[in-house]
PDB file of C-alpha atoms in Angstrom:
ATOM      1  CA  MET A1300     -16.638  12.828  35.583  1.00 37.00           C
ATOM      2  CA  TRP A1301     -12.985  13.566  35.036  1.00 42.00           C
ATOM      3  CA  SER A1302     -11.170  16.341  36.829  1.00 55.00           C
ATOM      4  CA  ASP A1303      -9.582  19.052  34.707  1.00 70.00           C
ATOM      5  CA  ASP A1304      -6.150  17.534  35.343  1.00 79.00           C
ATOM      6  CA  GLU A1305      -7.331  14.068  34.305  1.00 86.00           C
ATOM      7  CA  TYR A1306      -8.896  15.421  31.111  1.00 87.00           C
ATOM      8  CA  ALA A1307      -5.754  17.370  30.243  1.00 88.00           C
ATOM      9  CA  GLU A1308      -3.622  14.272  30.799  1.00 90.00           C
ATOM     10  CA  TRP A1309      -5.927  12.145  28.631  1.00 92.00           C
ATOM     11  CA  LEU A1310      -6.048  14.768  25.857  1.00 93.00           C
ATOM     12  CA  LEU A1311      -2.278  15.134  25.729  1.00 94.00           C
ATOM     13  CA  ALA A1312      -1.799  11.355  25.624  1.00 94.00           C
ATOM     14  CA  SER A1313      -4.469  10.844  22.959  1.00 95.00           C
ATOM     15  CA  GLN A1314      -3.112  13.641  20.777  1.00 96.00           C
ATOM     16  CA  ARG A1315       0.554  12.757  21.289  1.00 96.00           C
ATOM     17  CA  GLY A1316       1.320  16.053  22.980  1.00 96.00           C
ATOM     18  CA  VAL A1317      -0.302  18.172  20.248  1.00 97.00           C
ATOM     19  CA  LEU A1318      -3.024  20.709  21.078  1.00 97.00           C
ATOM     20  CA  ALA A1319      -5.195  23.117  19.127  1.00 96.00           C
ATOM     21  CA  ARG A1320      -5.531  26.712  20.311  1.00 96.00           C
ATOM     22  CA  ALA A1321      -9.158  26.232  21.369  1.00 94.00           C
ATOM     23  CA  GLN A1322      -8.184  23.214  23.448  1.00 94.00           C
ATOM     24  CA  VAL A1323      -5.366  25.116  25.163  1.00 94.00           C
ATOM     25  CA  LEU A1324      -7.694  27.934  26.129  1.00 93.00           C
ATOM     26  CA  SER A1325     -10.399  25.503  27.287  1.00 91.00           C
ATOM     27  CA  LEU A1326      -7.890  24.005  29.699  1.00 90.00           C
ATOM     28  CA  GLY A1327      -7.559  27.381  31.398  1.00 89.00           C
ATOM     29  CA  MET A1328      -4.371  28.748  29.848  1.00 92.00           C
ATOM     30  CA  THR A1329      -4.449  32.444  28.973  1.00 94.00           C
ATOM     31  CA  THR A1330      -3.412  33.813  25.612  1.00 94.00           C
ATOM     32  CA  GLU A1331      -0.485  35.544  27.299  1.00 94.00           C
ATOM     33  CA  ALA A1332       0.726  32.264  28.800  1.00 95.00           C
ATOM     34  CA  LEU A1333       0.373  30.569  25.410  1.00 95.00           C
ATOM     35  CA  ARG A1334       2.445  33.253  23.701  1.00 95.00           C
ATOM     36  CA  HIS A1335       5.096  32.840  26.383  1.00 95.00           C
ATOM     37  CA  ARG A1336       5.338  29.109  25.774  1.00 95.00           C
ATOM     38  CA  ILE A1337       5.636  29.357  21.968  1.00 95.00           C
ATOM     39  CA  ARG A1338       8.103  32.277  22.011  1.00 95.00           C
ATOM     40  CA  PRO A1339      11.571  31.643  20.512  1.00 93.00           C
ATOM     41  CA  GLY A1340      13.327  29.416  23.016  1.00 93.00           C
ATOM     42  CA  GLY A1341      10.032  28.563  24.742  1.00 94.00           C
ATOM     43  CA  SER A1342       8.950  25.134  25.933  1.00 95.00           C
ATOM     44  CA  TRP A1343       6.337  24.656  23.183  1.00 96.00           C
ATOM     45  CA  GLN A1344       6.448  25.080  19.413  1.00 96.00           C
ATOM     46  CA  ARG A1345       3.957  26.100  16.752  1.00 97.00           C
ATOM     47  CA  LEU A1346       3.503  23.375  14.121  1.00 97.00           C
ATOM     48  CA  LEU A1347       0.664  24.946  12.130  1.00 96.00           C
ATOM     49  CA  PRO A1348      -1.644  27.925  12.504  1.00 96.00           C
ATOM     50  CA  GLY A1349      -3.448  27.387  15.784  1.00 96.00           C
ATOM     51  CA  VAL A1350      -1.746  24.034  16.455  1.00 97.00           C
ATOM     52  CA  TYR A1351       1.051  23.533  18.980  1.00 97.00           C
ATOM     53  CA  LEU A1352       3.408  20.786  20.096  1.00 97.00           C
ATOM     54  CA  THR A1353       3.862  20.854  23.859  1.00 96.00           C
ATOM     55  CA  VAL A1354       7.510  19.758  23.712  1.00 95.00           C
ATOM     56  CA  THR A1355      10.608  20.928  21.879  1.00 94.00           C
ATOM     57  CA  GLY A1356      12.516  18.950  19.285  1.00 94.00           C
ATOM     58  CA  GLU A1357      11.552  17.391  15.968  1.00 95.00           C
ATOM     59  CA  PRO A1358       7.916  16.218  15.887  1.00 96.00           C
ATOM     60  CA  THR A1359       7.293  12.533  15.257  1.00 96.00           C
ATOM     61  CA  ARG A1360       5.316  11.224  12.316  1.00 96.00           C
ATOM     62  CA  GLU A1361       2.258  10.711  14.505  1.00 97.00           C
ATOM     63  CA  GLN A1362       2.557  14.202  16.000  1.00 98.00           C
ATOM     64  CA  ARG A1363       2.590  15.708  12.504  1.00 98.00           C
ATOM     65  CA  GLU A1364      -0.485  13.650  11.602  1.00 98.00           C
ATOM     66  CA  VAL A1365      -2.384  14.741  14.717  1.00 98.00           C
ATOM     67  CA  ALA A1366      -1.412  18.335  13.952  1.00 98.00           C
ATOM     68  CA  ALA A1367      -2.705  17.950  10.383  1.00 98.00           C
ATOM     69  CA  LEU A1368      -6.097  16.729  11.611  1.00 97.00           C
ATOM     70  CA  LEU A1369      -6.365  19.470  14.251  1.00 97.00           C
ATOM     71  CA  TYR A1370      -5.494  22.068  11.636  1.00 97.00           C
ATOM     72  CA  ALA A1371      -8.007  20.707   9.114  1.00 96.00           C
ATOM     73  CA  GLY A1372     -10.681  20.180  11.780  1.00 93.00           C
ATOM     74  CA  GLN A1373     -13.599  17.784  11.824  1.00 88.00           C
ATOM     75  CA  PRO A1374     -14.361  15.628   9.873  1.00 91.00           C
ATOM     76  CA  SER A1375     -10.902  15.423   8.251  1.00 96.00           C
ATOM     77  CA  ILE A1376      -9.314  12.011   7.584  1.00 98.00           C
ATOM     78  CA  ILE A1377      -5.735  11.073   6.662  1.00 98.00           C
ATOM     79  CA  THR A1378      -5.229   9.323   3.316  1.00 98.00           C
ATOM     80  CA  GLY A1379      -2.438   8.790   0.782  1.00 97.00           C
ATOM     81  CA  PRO A1380       1.109   7.702   1.674  1.00 97.00           C
ATOM     82  CA  ALA A1381       0.689   8.606   5.357  1.00 97.00           C
ATOM     83  CA  ALA A1382      -2.257   6.220   5.610  1.00 98.00           C
ATOM     84  CA  LEU A1383      -0.328   3.529   3.712  1.00 97.00           C
ATOM     85  CA  ALA A1384       2.481   3.834   6.262  1.00 96.00           C
ATOM     86  CA  ARG A1385      -0.059   3.303   9.058  1.00 96.00           C
ATOM     87  CA  TYR A1386      -1.132   0.029   7.408  1.00 96.00           C
ATOM     88  CA  ARG A1387       2.491  -0.878   6.568  1.00 94.00           C
ATOM     89  CA  ILE A1388       1.686  -0.925   2.869  1.00 95.00           C
ATOM     90  CA  ARG A1389       4.682  -0.135   0.704  1.00 91.00           C
ATOM     91  CA  GLY A1390       4.470   3.187  -1.081  1.00 92.00           C
ATOM     92  CA  PRO A1391       6.201   6.519  -1.627  1.00 93.00           C
ATOM     93  CA  ALA A1392       7.703   8.275   1.370  1.00 91.00           C
ATOM     94  CA  ALA A1393       5.129  10.345   3.221  1.00 89.00           C
ATOM     95  CA  ALA A1394       6.819  13.736   2.996  1.00 90.00           C
ATOM     96  CA  THR A1395       3.460  15.433   3.588  1.00 95.00           C
ATOM     97  CA  VAL A1396       0.229  14.479   5.316  1.00 98.00           C
ATOM     98  CA  ASP A1397      -2.661  14.170   2.850  1.00 98.00           C
ATOM     99  CA  VAL A1398      -5.997  14.986   4.492  1.00 97.00           C
ATOM    100  CA  LEU A1399      -9.483  14.508   3.052  1.00 97.00           C
ATOM    101  CA  VAL A1400     -11.895  17.340   3.828  1.00 96.00           C
ATOM    102  CA  PRO A1401     -15.439  18.048   2.580  1.00 94.00           C
ATOM    103  CA  VAL A1402     -16.042  20.349  -0.367  1.00 91.00           C
ATOM    104  CA  GLY A1403     -16.371  23.914   0.921  1.00 86.00           C
ATOM    105  CA  HIS A1404     -13.899  23.353   3.717  1.00 83.00           C
ATOM    106  CA  GLU A1405     -12.092  26.573   4.532  1.00 80.00           C
ATOM    107  CA  HIS A1406      -8.581  25.370   5.368  1.00 84.00           C
ATOM    108  CA  ALA A1407      -6.119  25.324   2.463  1.00 89.00           C
ATOM    109  CA  SER A1408      -2.911  23.288   2.251  1.00 94.00           C
ATOM    110  CA  ARG A1409      -0.242  24.606   4.581  1.00 93.00           C
ATOM    111  CA  ALA A1410       3.337  23.568   5.442  1.00 95.00           C
ATOM    112  CA  PHE A1411       3.352  19.744   5.569  1.00 97.00           C
ATOM    113  CA  VAL A1412      -0.443  19.417   5.258  1.00 97.00           C
ATOM    114  CA  VAL A1413      -2.085  18.860   1.861  1.00 97.00           C
ATOM    115  CA  THR A1414      -5.875  19.150   1.966  1.00 96.00           C
ATOM    116  CA  HIS A1415      -7.983  17.357  -0.642  1.00 95.00           C
ATOM    117  CA  ARG A1416     -11.542  18.597  -0.945  1.00 94.00           C
ATOM    118  CA  THR A1417     -13.917  15.808  -1.860  1.00 93.00           C
ATOM    119  CA  ARG A1418     -17.625  15.106  -2.192  1.00 91.00           C
ATOM    120  CA  ARG A1419     -16.888  11.509  -1.226  1.00 91.00           C
ATOM    121  CA  MET A1420     -15.830  11.687   2.391  1.00 94.00           C
ATOM    122  CA  PRO A1421     -15.238   8.161   3.743  1.00 94.00           C
ATOM    123  CA  GLN A1422     -18.128   6.600   5.617  1.00 93.00           C
ATOM    124  CA  SER A1423     -15.758   4.464   7.689  1.00 94.00           C
ATOM    125  CA  TRP A1424     -12.160   4.842   8.821  1.00 96.00           C
ATOM    126  CA  THR A1425      -9.522   3.403  11.125  1.00 96.00           C
ATOM    127  CA  VAL A1426      -9.165   5.126  14.500  1.00 95.00           C
ATOM    128  CA  ASP A1427      -5.999   5.217  16.571  1.00 94.00           C
ATOM    129  CA  ARG A1428      -6.940   7.480  19.487  1.00 93.00           C
ATOM    130  CA  ALA A1429      -6.931  10.985  17.957  1.00 95.00           C
ATOM    131  CA  LEU A1430      -5.837   9.752  14.534  1.00 97.00           C
ATOM    132  CA  ARG A1431      -8.268   8.895  11.730  1.00 97.00           C
ATOM    133  CA  TYR A1432      -7.133   7.058   8.599  1.00 98.00           C
ATOM    134  CA  ALA A1433      -9.004   6.270   5.383  1.00 97.00           C
ATOM    135  CA  GLN A1434      -9.543   2.558   4.810  1.00 97.00           C
ATOM    136  CA  PRO A1435      -6.747   0.781   2.861  1.00 97.00           C
ATOM    137  CA  ALA A1436      -8.525   0.652  -0.527  1.00 96.00           C
ATOM    138  CA  ARG A1437      -9.237   4.398  -0.424  1.00 97.00           C
ATOM    139  CA  ALA A1438      -5.658   5.137   0.642  1.00 97.00           C
ATOM    140  CA  VAL A1439      -4.303   2.978  -2.195  1.00 96.00           C
ATOM    141  CA  VAL A1440      -6.402   4.729  -4.847  1.00 96.00           C
ATOM    142  CA  ASP A1441      -5.608   8.188  -3.454  1.00 95.00           C
ATOM    143  CA  THR A1442      -1.885   7.369  -3.404  1.00 96.00           C
ATOM    144  CA  VAL A1443      -1.700   5.922  -6.909  1.00 94.00           C
ATOM    145  CA  ALA A1444      -3.559   8.966  -8.233  1.00 92.00           C
ATOM    146  CA  GLY A1445      -0.476  11.017  -7.343  1.00 91.00           C
ATOM    147  CA  LEU A1446       2.104   8.684  -8.902  1.00 92.00           C
ATOM    148  CA  THR A1447       3.666   8.871 -12.360  1.00 90.00           C
ATOM    149  CA  GLY A1448       5.389   5.486 -12.684  1.00 89.00           C
ATOM    150  CA  LEU A1449       3.769   2.122 -13.386  1.00 87.00           C
ATOM    151  CA  ALA A1450       6.325   0.290 -11.219  1.00 84.00           C
ATOM    152  CA  GLU A1451       5.440   2.439  -8.210  1.00 89.00           C
ATOM    153  CA  ALA A1452       1.750   1.842  -8.759  1.00 91.00           C
ATOM    154  CA  ARG A1453       2.312  -1.903  -9.004  1.00 87.00           C
ATOM    155  CA  THR A1454       4.263  -1.875  -5.750  1.00 87.00           C
ATOM    156  CA  VAL A1455       1.485  -0.102  -3.843  1.00 91.00           C
ATOM    157  CA  VAL A1456      -1.255  -2.401  -5.131  1.00 90.00           C
ATOM    158  CA  ALA A1457       0.817  -5.569  -4.733  1.00 84.00           C
ATOM    159  CA  SER A1458       1.816  -4.692  -1.172  1.00 87.00           C
ATOM    160  CA  ALA A1459      -1.774  -3.968  -0.155  1.00 90.00           C
ATOM    161  CA  ILE A1460      -3.013  -7.245  -1.641  1.00 86.00           C
ATOM    162  CA  GLN A1461      -0.138  -9.445  -0.494  1.00 79.00           C
ATOM    163  CA  GLN A1462      -0.440  -8.165   3.075  1.00 84.00           C
ATOM    164  CA  ARG A1463      -4.215  -8.682   2.897  1.00 85.00           C
ATOM    165  CA  ARG A1464      -5.044  -5.104   3.814  1.00 93.00           C
ATOM    166  CA  CYS A1465      -7.681  -5.006   1.083  1.00 92.00           C
ATOM    167  CA  SER A1466      -8.779  -6.955  -1.971  1.00 87.00           C
ATOM    168  CA  ILE A1467      -8.546  -6.224  -5.673  1.00 85.00           C
ATOM    169  CA  GLY A1468     -12.341  -6.064  -5.657  1.00 88.00           C
ATOM    170  CA  GLN A1469     -12.316  -3.342  -3.000  1.00 93.00           C
ATOM    171  CA  ILE A1470      -9.766  -1.308  -4.958  1.00 93.00           C
ATOM    172  CA  ALA A1471     -11.768  -1.729  -8.166  1.00 90.00           C
ATOM    173  CA  ALA A1472     -14.972  -0.711  -6.377  1.00 92.00           C
ATOM    174  CA  GLU A1473     -13.279   2.402  -5.016  1.00 92.00           C
ATOM    175  CA  LEU A1474     -12.016   3.245  -8.492  1.00 90.00           C
ATOM    176  CA  ARG A1475     -15.509   2.873  -9.992  1.00 88.00           C
ATOM    177  CA  GLU A1476     -16.717   5.614  -7.674  1.00 86.00           C
ATOM    178  CA  ARG A1477     -14.277   8.078  -9.216  1.00 82.00           C
ATOM    179  CA  HIS A1478     -15.497  10.354 -11.975  1.00 68.00           C
ATOM    180  CA  SER A1479     -12.028  11.619 -12.895  1.00 67.00           C
ATOM    181  CA  ALA A1480     -10.151  10.251 -15.905  1.00 64.00           C
ATOM    182  CA  GLY A1481      -6.822  10.684 -14.120  1.00 69.00           C
ATOM    183  CA  HIS A1482      -6.459   7.099 -12.922  1.00 86.00           C
ATOM    184  CA  ALA A1483      -4.768   5.510 -15.936  1.00 87.00           C
ATOM    185  CA  LEU A1484      -1.959   3.981 -13.849  1.00 88.00           C
ATOM    186  CA  LEU A1485      -4.302   2.230 -11.477  1.00 90.00           C
ATOM    187  CA  ARG A1486      -6.500   1.017 -14.305  1.00 89.00           C
ATOM    188  CA  ALA A1487      -3.389  -0.417 -16.002  1.00 87.00           C
ATOM    189  CA  VAL A1488      -2.381  -2.283 -12.838  1.00 86.00           C
ATOM    190  CA  LEU A1489      -5.886  -3.665 -12.362  1.00 83.00           C
ATOM    191  CA  ALA A1490      -5.922  -4.748 -16.009  1.00 79.00           C
ATOM    192  CA  GLU A1491      -2.706  -6.671 -15.390  1.00 74.00           C
ATOM    193  CA  VAL A1492      -4.271  -8.355 -12.382  1.00 68.00           C
ATOM    194  CA  ALA A1493      -7.297  -9.299 -14.468  1.00 62.00           C
ATOM    195  CA  ASP A1494      -4.861 -10.795 -16.996  1.00 60.00           C
ATOM    196  CA  GLY A1495      -3.165 -12.771 -14.246  1.00 58.00           C
ATOM    197  CA  THR A1496      -0.321 -10.559 -13.043  1.00 61.00           C
ATOM    198  CA  ASN A1497      -0.624 -10.362  -9.279  1.00 63.00           C
ATOM    199  CA  SER A1498       2.434  -8.556  -7.934  1.00 70.00           C
ATOM    200  CA  ALA A1499       4.825  -5.770  -8.810  1.00 75.00           C
ATOM    201  CA  ALA A1500       7.585  -8.265  -9.566  1.00 80.00           C
ATOM    202  CA  GLU A1501       5.299 -10.260 -11.857  1.00 84.00           C
ATOM    203  CA  GLY A1502       4.444  -7.051 -13.681  1.00 86.00           C
ATOM    204  CA  ASP A1503       8.140  -6.400 -14.258  1.00 89.00           C
ATOM    205  CA  LEU A1504       8.538  -9.953 -15.587  1.00 92.00           C
ATOM    206  CA  ARG A1505       5.633  -9.360 -17.959  1.00 92.00           C
ATOM    207  CA  ASP A1506       7.272  -6.188 -19.277  1.00 92.00           C
ATOM    208  CA  LEU A1507      10.620  -7.935 -19.766  1.00 95.00           C
ATOM    209  CA  ILE A1508       9.068 -10.810 -21.721  1.00 96.00           C
ATOM    210  CA  ALA A1509       6.937  -8.456 -23.831  1.00 94.00           C
ATOM    211  CA  LYS A1510      10.089  -6.638 -25.009  1.00 94.00           C
ATOM    212  CA  SER A1511      11.892  -9.894 -25.871  1.00 96.00           C
ATOM    213  CA  ASP A1512      11.619 -12.504 -28.625  1.00 95.00           C
ATOM    214  CA  LEU A1513      10.252 -15.126 -26.223  1.00 97.00           C
ATOM    215  CA  PRO A1514       6.816 -16.587 -26.894  1.00 96.00           C
ATOM    216  CA  VAL A1515       4.153 -15.031 -24.673  1.00 94.00           C
ATOM    217  CA  PRO A1516       3.335 -17.280 -21.721  1.00 96.00           C
ATOM    218  CA  TYR A1517       0.106 -17.657 -19.792  1.00 94.00           C
ATOM    219  CA  TYR A1518       0.194 -15.623 -16.588  1.00 92.00           C
ATOM    220  CA  ASN A1519      -1.043 -17.221 -13.372  1.00 90.00           C
ATOM    221  CA  PRO A1520      -2.938 -20.093 -15.004  1.00 93.00           C
ATOM    222  CA  THR A1521      -4.315 -22.904 -12.877  1.00 94.00           C
ATOM    223  CA  LEU A1522      -2.556 -26.195 -13.670  1.00 95.00           C
ATOM    224  CA  PHE A1523      -4.025 -29.649 -13.102  1.00 96.00           C
ATOM    225  CA  LEU A1524      -2.247 -33.012 -12.996  1.00 95.00           C
ATOM    226  CA  ASP A1525      -4.570 -35.829 -14.105  1.00 94.00           C
ATOM    227  CA  GLY A1526      -7.496 -33.520 -13.359  1.00 93.00           C
ATOM    228  CA  LYS A1527      -6.340 -32.622  -9.847  1.00 94.00           C
ATOM    229  CA  PHE A1528      -5.084 -29.159  -8.874  1.00 94.00           C
ATOM    230  CA  LEU A1529      -1.303 -28.879  -9.113  1.00 94.00           C
ATOM    231  CA  ALA A1530      -0.207 -25.253  -8.932  1.00 91.00           C
ATOM    232  CA  ARG A1531      -0.682 -21.706 -10.191  1.00 89.00           C
ATOM    233  CA  PRO A1532       2.715 -20.534 -11.476  1.00 91.00           C
ATOM    234  CA  ASP A1533       3.431 -16.900 -12.253  1.00 89.00           C
ATOM    235  CA  ALA A1534       4.191 -17.660 -15.927  1.00 95.00           C
ATOM    236  CA  TRP A1535       3.634 -20.871 -17.910  1.00 96.00           C
ATOM    237  CA  TRP A1536       4.678 -22.167 -21.339  1.00 97.00           C
ATOM    238  CA  PRO A1537       2.671 -25.388 -21.916  1.00 96.00           C
ATOM    239  CA  GLN A1538       4.539 -26.290 -25.113  1.00 96.00           C
ATOM    240  CA  ALA A1539       7.702 -26.845 -23.047  1.00 97.00           C
ATOM    241  CA  ALA A1540       6.224 -27.430 -19.561  1.00 97.00           C
ATOM    242  CA  VAL A1541       8.249 -24.481 -18.270  1.00 97.00           C
ATOM    243  CA  ALA A1542       7.058 -22.448 -15.304  1.00 96.00           C
ATOM    244  CA  VAL A1543       8.534 -19.257 -13.849  1.00 95.00           C
ATOM    245  CA  GLU A1544       8.074 -18.353 -10.205  1.00 90.00           C
ATOM    246  CA  MET A1545       8.893 -14.906  -8.824  1.00 85.00           C
ATOM    247  CA  ASP A1546      10.428 -15.646  -5.437  1.00 74.00           C
ATOM    248  CA  SER A1547      10.553 -12.585  -3.237  1.00 60.00           C
ATOM    249  CA  LYS A1548       9.949 -12.630   0.498  1.00 46.00           C
ATOM    250  CA  GLU A1549       8.939  -9.017   0.035  1.00 44.00           C
ATOM    251  CA  PHE A1550       5.763 -10.328  -1.585  1.00 45.00           C
ATOM    252  CA  HIS A1551       5.467 -13.467   0.549  1.00 44.00           C
ATOM    253  CA  LEU A1552       5.648 -11.733   3.906  1.00 41.00           C
ATOM    254  CA  LEU A1553       3.784 -14.339   5.924  1.00 45.00           C
ATOM    255  CA  PRO A1554       5.833 -17.471   6.805  1.00 47.00           C
ATOM    256  CA  GLU A1555       3.025 -19.753   5.663  1.00 54.00           C
ATOM    257  CA  ASP A1556       3.042 -18.061   2.223  1.00 58.00           C
ATOM    258  CA  TRP A1557       6.738 -18.744   1.774  1.00 61.00           C
ATOM    259  CA  GLU A1558       6.369 -22.380   2.888  1.00 68.00           C
ATOM    260  CA  GLN A1559       3.484 -22.821   0.467  1.00 71.00           C
ATOM    261  CA  THR A1560       5.706 -21.585  -2.367  1.00 70.00           C
ATOM    262  CA  MET A1561       8.289 -24.241  -1.521  1.00 73.00           C
ATOM    263  CA  ARG A1562       5.662 -27.009  -1.397  1.00 80.00           C
ATOM    264  CA  ARG A1563       4.317 -25.868  -4.763  1.00 82.00           C
ATOM    265  CA  HIS A1564       7.829 -26.104  -6.241  1.00 83.00           C
ATOM    266  CA  ARG A1565       8.213 -29.701  -5.092  1.00 89.00           C
ATOM    267  CA  ARG A1566       4.854 -30.677  -6.563  1.00 91.00           C
ATOM    268  CA  MET A1567       5.626 -29.113  -9.936  1.00 92.00           C
ATOM    269  CA  THR A1568       9.075 -30.646 -10.348  1.00 93.00           C
ATOM    270  CA  ALA A1569       7.752 -34.064  -9.291  1.00 94.00           C
ATOM    271  CA  ALA A1570       5.145 -33.764 -12.072  1.00 94.00           C
ATOM    272  CA  GLY A1571       7.872 -33.195 -14.670  1.00 94.00           C
ATOM    273  CA  LEU A1572       7.746 -29.409 -14.973  1.00 96.00           C
ATOM    274  CA  SER A1573      10.856 -27.293 -15.370  1.00 96.00           C
ATOM    275  CA  VAL A1574      10.550 -24.527 -12.770  1.00 95.00           C
ATOM    276  CA  LEU A1575      12.709 -21.390 -12.918  1.00 95.00           C
ATOM    277  CA  HIS A1576      12.888 -19.260  -9.787  1.00 91.00           C
ATOM    278  CA  LEU A1577      13.623 -15.560 -10.240  1.00 90.00           C
ATOM    279  CA  SER A1578      13.996 -12.677  -7.833  1.00 84.00           C
ATOM    280  CA  PRO A1579      13.091  -9.024  -8.439  1.00 82.00           C
ATOM    281  CA  ARG A1580      16.785  -8.161  -8.127  1.00 82.00           C
ATOM    282  CA  GLN A1581      17.644 -10.530 -10.983  1.00 89.00           C
ATOM    283  CA  LEU A1582      15.017  -8.943 -13.222  1.00 88.00           C
ATOM    284  CA  HIS A1583      16.566  -5.519 -12.764  1.00 87.00           C
ATOM    285  CA  ALA A1584      20.267  -6.442 -12.512  1.00 90.00           C
ATOM    286  CA  GLU A1585      20.455  -9.343 -14.998  1.00 93.00           C
ATOM    287  CA  PRO A1586      17.575  -9.027 -17.492  1.00 95.00           C
ATOM    288  CA  ARG A1587      19.530 -10.554 -20.401  1.00 96.00           C
ATOM    289  CA  GLN A1588      20.569 -13.546 -18.309  1.00 96.00           C
ATOM    290  CA  VAL A1589      16.977 -14.058 -17.200  1.00 96.00           C
ATOM    291  CA  LEU A1590      15.819 -14.138 -20.838  1.00 97.00           C
ATOM    292  CA  THR A1591      18.688 -16.457 -21.777  1.00 97.00           C
ATOM    293  CA  ASP A1592      17.789 -18.886 -18.994  1.00 97.00           C
ATOM    294  CA  ILE A1593      14.106 -18.935 -19.972  1.00 97.00           C
ATOM    295  CA  ALA A1594      14.967 -19.424 -23.658  1.00 97.00           C
ATOM    296  CA  ALA A1595      17.263 -22.352 -22.795  1.00 97.00           C
ATOM    297  CA  ALA A1596      14.552 -23.982 -20.696  1.00 97.00           C
ATOM    298  CA  LEU A1597      12.041 -23.579 -23.528  1.00 97.00           C
ATOM    299  CA  ARG A1598      14.412 -25.209 -26.028  1.00 96.00           C
ATOM    300  CA  ALA A1599      15.046 -28.161 -23.722  1.00 96.00           C
ATOM    301  CA  GLY A1600      11.471 -28.594 -22.562  1.00 95.00           C
ATOM    302  CA  ARG A1601       8.713 -30.880 -23.763  1.00 95.00           C
ATOM    303  CA  PRO A1602       4.979 -30.805 -23.052  1.00 94.00           C
ATOM    304  CA  VAL A1603       3.650 -32.996 -20.248  1.00 95.00           C
ATOM    305  CA  PRO A1604       0.441 -34.628 -21.534  1.00 93.00           C
ATOM    306  CA  ARG A1605      -0.948 -35.197 -18.043  1.00 94.00           C
ATOM    307  CA  ILE A1606      -0.972 -31.433 -17.378  1.00 95.00           C
ATOM    308  CA  THR A1607      -4.059 -29.410 -18.280  1.00 95.00           C
ATOM    309  CA  MET A1608      -4.626 -25.713 -17.752  1.00 94.00           C
ATOM    310  CA  ARG A1609      -7.356 -23.244 -16.952  1.00 91.00           C
ATOM    311  CA  ARG A1610      -6.545 -19.648 -17.815  1.00 84.00           C
ATOM    312  CA  SER A1611      -6.732 -16.929 -15.191  1.00 66.00           C
ATOM    313  CA  VAL A1612      -9.906 -14.809 -15.376  1.00 52.00           C
ATOM    314  CA  ALA A1613     -10.799 -11.499 -13.727  1.00 42.00           C
TER     315      ALA A1613
END
């Protein structure tokens, strides 16, 4: 058994210095002593109703998240951009803490806490001492539901997949559980993936080509040289043996992924393919030049008879 001092020390460490009112009183502090500590100029501060930070100064991200869970109570779970940040998935800035709570829960949104009542409380979550986060696929779907731009939605999904936090299948399964029609953005991104567009940058390339006079390429087809696997370029024009590769370390975060991209380039050029490498910055800063370069490659290119293709399927 722990002593009271040991328990208090463990609780403060686990909750990053944040305590709920009931916890403070259970540790033996009187209501008068609590009021003294949270008075103007006192040594503690009130973050939310009934939730206190036991130090002064600006609370950290984790302290705000602990406070949100203490305010919402059991069995609340953090989702949305705050959960994405925990998994290091790219997404919108977490200005608030989104918390899942069961239907009928009494606590409403307050200050930096946004409560989302749901009949689908997660059955599993990630635990970091006192913090509880929805699994990555749930956090992705919950985040995209609050976005308005396709590019933002692509970035969230691409980051989650590229960093191997979850799979497209897991995201699609989570989406199938939703009964709301308000998930058009996510459905559009998943449709792109099913059509072979696997990252945010590739989605931007797709949009650029669709608005141009260029012939429509195959996206992410599997290429074979004399029947043996060669590569899976991001875009492919077989009539000219031209491939486009989106080269961004942002979406090849693991060193082995980047090295694999370079090996793939050497294989394709050795087989007679013309390979154009583009960066996301070029797509946004020099879209006309990108289209000009692709058009020139298509005019100069010729098919390579030894190359066969299998289209990408969902």
